[in-house]
Short mmCIF file of C-alpha atoms in Angstrom, two decimals:
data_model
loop_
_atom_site.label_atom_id
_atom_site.label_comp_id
_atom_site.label_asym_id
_atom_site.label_seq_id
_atom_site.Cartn_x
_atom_site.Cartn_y
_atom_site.Cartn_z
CA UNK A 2 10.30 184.32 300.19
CA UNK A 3 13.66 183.83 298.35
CA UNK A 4 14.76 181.84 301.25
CA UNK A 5 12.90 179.29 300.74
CA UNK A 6 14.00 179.09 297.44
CA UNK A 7 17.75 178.41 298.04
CA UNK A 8 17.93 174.07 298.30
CA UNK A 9 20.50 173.44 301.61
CA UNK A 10 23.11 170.95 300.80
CA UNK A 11 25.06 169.87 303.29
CA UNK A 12 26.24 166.86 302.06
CA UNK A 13 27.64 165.31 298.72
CA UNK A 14 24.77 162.91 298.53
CA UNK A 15 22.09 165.95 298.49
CA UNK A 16 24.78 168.29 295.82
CA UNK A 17 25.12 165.52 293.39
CA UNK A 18 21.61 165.05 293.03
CA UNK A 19 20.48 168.59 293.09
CA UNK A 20 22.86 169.18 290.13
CA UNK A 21 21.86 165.95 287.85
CA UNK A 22 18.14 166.87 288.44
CA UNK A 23 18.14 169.89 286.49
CA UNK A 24 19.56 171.61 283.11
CA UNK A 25 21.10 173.81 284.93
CA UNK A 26 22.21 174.15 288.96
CA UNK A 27 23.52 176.98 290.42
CA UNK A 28 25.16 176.43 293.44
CA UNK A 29 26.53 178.79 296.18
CA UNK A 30 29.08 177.73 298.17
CA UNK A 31 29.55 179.61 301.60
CA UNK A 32 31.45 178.69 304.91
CA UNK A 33 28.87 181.27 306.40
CA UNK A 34 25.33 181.16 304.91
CA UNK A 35 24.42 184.28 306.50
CA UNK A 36 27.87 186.49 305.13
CA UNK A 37 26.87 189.31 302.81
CA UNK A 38 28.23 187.72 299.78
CA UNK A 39 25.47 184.72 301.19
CA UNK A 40 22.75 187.58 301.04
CA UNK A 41 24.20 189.11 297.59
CA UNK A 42 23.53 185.05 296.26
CA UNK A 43 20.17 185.11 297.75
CA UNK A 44 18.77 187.96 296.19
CA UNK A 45 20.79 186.72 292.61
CA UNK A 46 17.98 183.44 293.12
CA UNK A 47 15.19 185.93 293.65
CA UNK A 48 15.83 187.24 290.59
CA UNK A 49 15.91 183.76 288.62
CA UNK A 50 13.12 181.52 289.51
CA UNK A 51 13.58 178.99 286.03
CA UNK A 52 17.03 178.24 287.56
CA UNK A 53 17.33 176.04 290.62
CA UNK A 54 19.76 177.56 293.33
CA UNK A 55 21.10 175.76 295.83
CA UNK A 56 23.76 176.62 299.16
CA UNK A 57 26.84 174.56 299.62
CA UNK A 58 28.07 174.65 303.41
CA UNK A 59 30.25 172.54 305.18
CA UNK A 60 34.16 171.20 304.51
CA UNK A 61 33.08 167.80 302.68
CA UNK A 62 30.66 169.93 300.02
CA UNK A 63 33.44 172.40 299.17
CA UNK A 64 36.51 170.08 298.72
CA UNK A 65 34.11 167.48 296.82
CA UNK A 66 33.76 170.29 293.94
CA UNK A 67 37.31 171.98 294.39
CA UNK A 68 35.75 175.34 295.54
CA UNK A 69 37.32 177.87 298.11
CA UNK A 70 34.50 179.55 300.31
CA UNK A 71 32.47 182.07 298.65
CA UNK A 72 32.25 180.38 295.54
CA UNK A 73 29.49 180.99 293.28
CA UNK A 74 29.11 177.46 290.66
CA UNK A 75 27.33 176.82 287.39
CA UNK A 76 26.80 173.13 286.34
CA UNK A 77 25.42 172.46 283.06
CA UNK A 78 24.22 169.13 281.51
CA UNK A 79 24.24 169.83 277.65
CA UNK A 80 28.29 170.03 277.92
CA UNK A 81 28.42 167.91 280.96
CA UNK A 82 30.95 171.77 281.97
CA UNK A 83 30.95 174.21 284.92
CA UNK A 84 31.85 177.74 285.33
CA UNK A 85 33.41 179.34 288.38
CA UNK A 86 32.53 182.61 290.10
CA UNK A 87 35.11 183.40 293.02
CA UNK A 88 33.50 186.41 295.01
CA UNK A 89 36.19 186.96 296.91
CA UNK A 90 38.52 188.37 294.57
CA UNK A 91 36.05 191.19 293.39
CA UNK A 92 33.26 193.37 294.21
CA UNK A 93 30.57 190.71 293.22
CA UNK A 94 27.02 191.63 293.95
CA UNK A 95 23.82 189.91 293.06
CA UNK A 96 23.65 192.16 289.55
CA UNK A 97 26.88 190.34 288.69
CA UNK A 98 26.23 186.93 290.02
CA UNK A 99 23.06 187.20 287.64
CA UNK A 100 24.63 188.35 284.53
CA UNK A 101 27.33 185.19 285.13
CA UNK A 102 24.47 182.83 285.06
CA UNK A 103 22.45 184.57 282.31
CA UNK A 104 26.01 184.07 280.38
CA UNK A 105 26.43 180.38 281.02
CA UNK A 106 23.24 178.95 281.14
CA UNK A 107 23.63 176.65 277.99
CA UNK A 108 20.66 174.28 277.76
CA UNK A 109 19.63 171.54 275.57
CA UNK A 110 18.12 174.61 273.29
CA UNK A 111 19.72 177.54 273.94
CA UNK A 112 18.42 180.88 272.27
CA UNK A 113 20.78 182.77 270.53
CA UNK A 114 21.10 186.46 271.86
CA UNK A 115 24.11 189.05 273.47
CA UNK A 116 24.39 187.44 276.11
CA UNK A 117 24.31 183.81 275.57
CA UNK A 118 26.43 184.53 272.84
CA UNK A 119 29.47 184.28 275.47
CA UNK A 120 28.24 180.86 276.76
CA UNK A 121 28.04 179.63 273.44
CA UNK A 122 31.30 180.84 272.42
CA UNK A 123 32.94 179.29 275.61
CA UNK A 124 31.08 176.13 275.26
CA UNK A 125 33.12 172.95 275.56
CA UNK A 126 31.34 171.59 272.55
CA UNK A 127 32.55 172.32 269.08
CA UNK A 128 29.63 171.58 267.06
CA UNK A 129 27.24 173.99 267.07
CA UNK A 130 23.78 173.19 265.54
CA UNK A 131 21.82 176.25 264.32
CA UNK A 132 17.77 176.17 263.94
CA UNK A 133 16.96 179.58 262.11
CA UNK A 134 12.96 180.73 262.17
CA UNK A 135 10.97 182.83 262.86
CA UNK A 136 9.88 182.37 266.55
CA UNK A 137 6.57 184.29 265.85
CA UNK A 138 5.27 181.64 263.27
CA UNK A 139 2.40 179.71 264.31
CA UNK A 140 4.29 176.52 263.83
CA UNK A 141 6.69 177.80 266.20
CA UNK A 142 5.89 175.84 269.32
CA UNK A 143 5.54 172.23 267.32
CA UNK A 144 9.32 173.04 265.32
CA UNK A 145 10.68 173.72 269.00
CA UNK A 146 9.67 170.32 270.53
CA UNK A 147 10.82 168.26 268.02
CA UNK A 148 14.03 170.27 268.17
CA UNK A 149 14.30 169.66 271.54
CA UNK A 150 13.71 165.67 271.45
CA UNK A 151 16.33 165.73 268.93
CA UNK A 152 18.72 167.65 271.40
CA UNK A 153 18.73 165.21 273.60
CA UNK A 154 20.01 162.39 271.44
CA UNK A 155 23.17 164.77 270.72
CA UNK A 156 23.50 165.54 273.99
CA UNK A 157 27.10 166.41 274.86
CA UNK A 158 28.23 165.99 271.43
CA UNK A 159 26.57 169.14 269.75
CA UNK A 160 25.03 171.98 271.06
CA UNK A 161 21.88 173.15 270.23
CA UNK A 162 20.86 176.67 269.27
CA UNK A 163 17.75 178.45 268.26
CA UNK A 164 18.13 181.55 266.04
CA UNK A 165 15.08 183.94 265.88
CA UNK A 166 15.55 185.03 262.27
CA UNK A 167 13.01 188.32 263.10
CA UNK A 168 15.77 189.82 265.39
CA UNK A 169 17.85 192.38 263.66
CA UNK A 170 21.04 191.10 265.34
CA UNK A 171 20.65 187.89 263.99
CA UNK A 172 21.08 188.93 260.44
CA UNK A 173 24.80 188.81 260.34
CA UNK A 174 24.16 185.05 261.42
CA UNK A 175 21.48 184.43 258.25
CA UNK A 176 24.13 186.05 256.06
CA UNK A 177 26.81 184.12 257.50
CA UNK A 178 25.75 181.16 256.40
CA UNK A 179 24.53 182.93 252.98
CA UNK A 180 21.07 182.35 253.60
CA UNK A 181 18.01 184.53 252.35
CA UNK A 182 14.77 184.92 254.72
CA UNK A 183 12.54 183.36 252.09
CA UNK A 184 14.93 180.01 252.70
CA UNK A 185 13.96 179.56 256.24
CA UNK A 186 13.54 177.54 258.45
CA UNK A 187 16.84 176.15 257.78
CA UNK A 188 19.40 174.03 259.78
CA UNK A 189 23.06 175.25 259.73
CA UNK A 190 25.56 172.81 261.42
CA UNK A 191 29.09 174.64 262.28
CA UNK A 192 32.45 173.62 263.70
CA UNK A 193 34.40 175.93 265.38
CA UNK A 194 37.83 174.84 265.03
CA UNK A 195 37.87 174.70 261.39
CA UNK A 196 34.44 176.67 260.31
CA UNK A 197 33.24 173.45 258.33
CA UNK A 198 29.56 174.33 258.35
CA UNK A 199 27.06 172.66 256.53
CA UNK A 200 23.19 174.16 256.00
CA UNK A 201 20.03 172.15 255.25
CA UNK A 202 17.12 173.96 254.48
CA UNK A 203 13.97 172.86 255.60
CA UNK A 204 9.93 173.06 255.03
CA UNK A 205 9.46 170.99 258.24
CA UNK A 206 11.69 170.35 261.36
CA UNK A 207 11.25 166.65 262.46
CA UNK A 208 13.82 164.72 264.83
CA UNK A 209 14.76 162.13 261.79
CA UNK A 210 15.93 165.25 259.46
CA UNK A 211 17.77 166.88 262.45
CA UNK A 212 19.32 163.79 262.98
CA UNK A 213 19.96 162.52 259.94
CA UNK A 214 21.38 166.03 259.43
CA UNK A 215 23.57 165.72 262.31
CA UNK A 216 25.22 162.22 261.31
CA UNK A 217 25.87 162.83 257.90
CA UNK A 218 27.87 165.72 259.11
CA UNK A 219 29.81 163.48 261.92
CA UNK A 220 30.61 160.91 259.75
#
């Protein structure tokens, strides 16, 4: 069951490698695994088997990541950042314990939707590179692995975001950057502080055009 699904780490030895093993760690941490708000965590992990979960307990665990009890965490590795869910404060069950994660879960790629739209706004990193396509080519699959090898070499530095250009809510992004459909798949680099953006449009993705991309803009 879900149960078995929640990693126990009792000591900082265990936590700090649960959270550099993955993308992204979710960690709960509780003075009493068995208190509701334990249970209201639980069935949160249920619901998300992509993300590893994992239960704090014990003094050493807590102080070690400046939590109070009852403490649900989100550690993410793109931004090297970590977002805070007290559940003592509020009413927080495991429908809003799921929508914080769906809202942070930045990864190397992250897709560009509602919801991750607050992540990505809230992101520690100010670059922000855009790949716009259309997800439903047959190409699709090949474009997203090289993507994602180049995401790696920019890791913590810029963040990496996939636009599906077939989504009606994504349009105001195309335009944004004053592109037309029959120009994509394009790259759009962006900087939030100062909206210096920069767009590259492309007949193939490979990691040297992403990254040459990428420099030229840093420099």
């Amino acid at each position: 069951g879900t149960a078995g699904k929640l990693v126990l780490l009792n000591n900082i030895t265990n936590a700090e490698a649960f959270i550099s093993g993955a993308e992204v760690a979710v960690i709960g941490f509780f003075q009493e695994p068995e208190s509701p708000e334990a249970s209201q965590f639980r069935l949160a992990a249920g619901g998300i088997p992509e993300v590893p979960f994992g239960l704090g307990t014990g003094p050493a665990v807590l102080s070690r990541y400046g939590v109070a009890a009852n403490t649900v965490t989100l550690f993410r590795r793109v931004d090297n950042d970590r977002r805070d869910l007290d559940m003592n404060s509020k009413d927080v069950d495991a429908e809003k314990i799921t929508r914080f994660i769906r809202m942070n879960e930045l990864c190397l790629v992250t897709e560009y939707n509602p919801v991750t739209a607050i992540g990505v706004m809230q992101s520690s990193l100010q670059l922000h590179l855009l790949l716009i396509t259309d997800k439903m080519s047959p190409k699709h699959p090949e474009r997203m692995r090289r993507y994602r090898a180049a995401a790696e070499l920019f890791k913590g530095k810029i963040l990496f975001i996939l636009v599906d250009s077939n989504l009606s809510s994504n349009e105001r992004i195309v335009s944004f950057f004053r592109l037309k459909k029959s120009q994509l798949p394009a790259l759009a680099i962006f900087h939030a502080p100062d909206e210096e953006q920069d767009v590259l449009t492309l007949d193939e993705v490979s990691v040297e055009r992403v990254q040459d991309f990428c420099n030229h803009f840093l420099q």
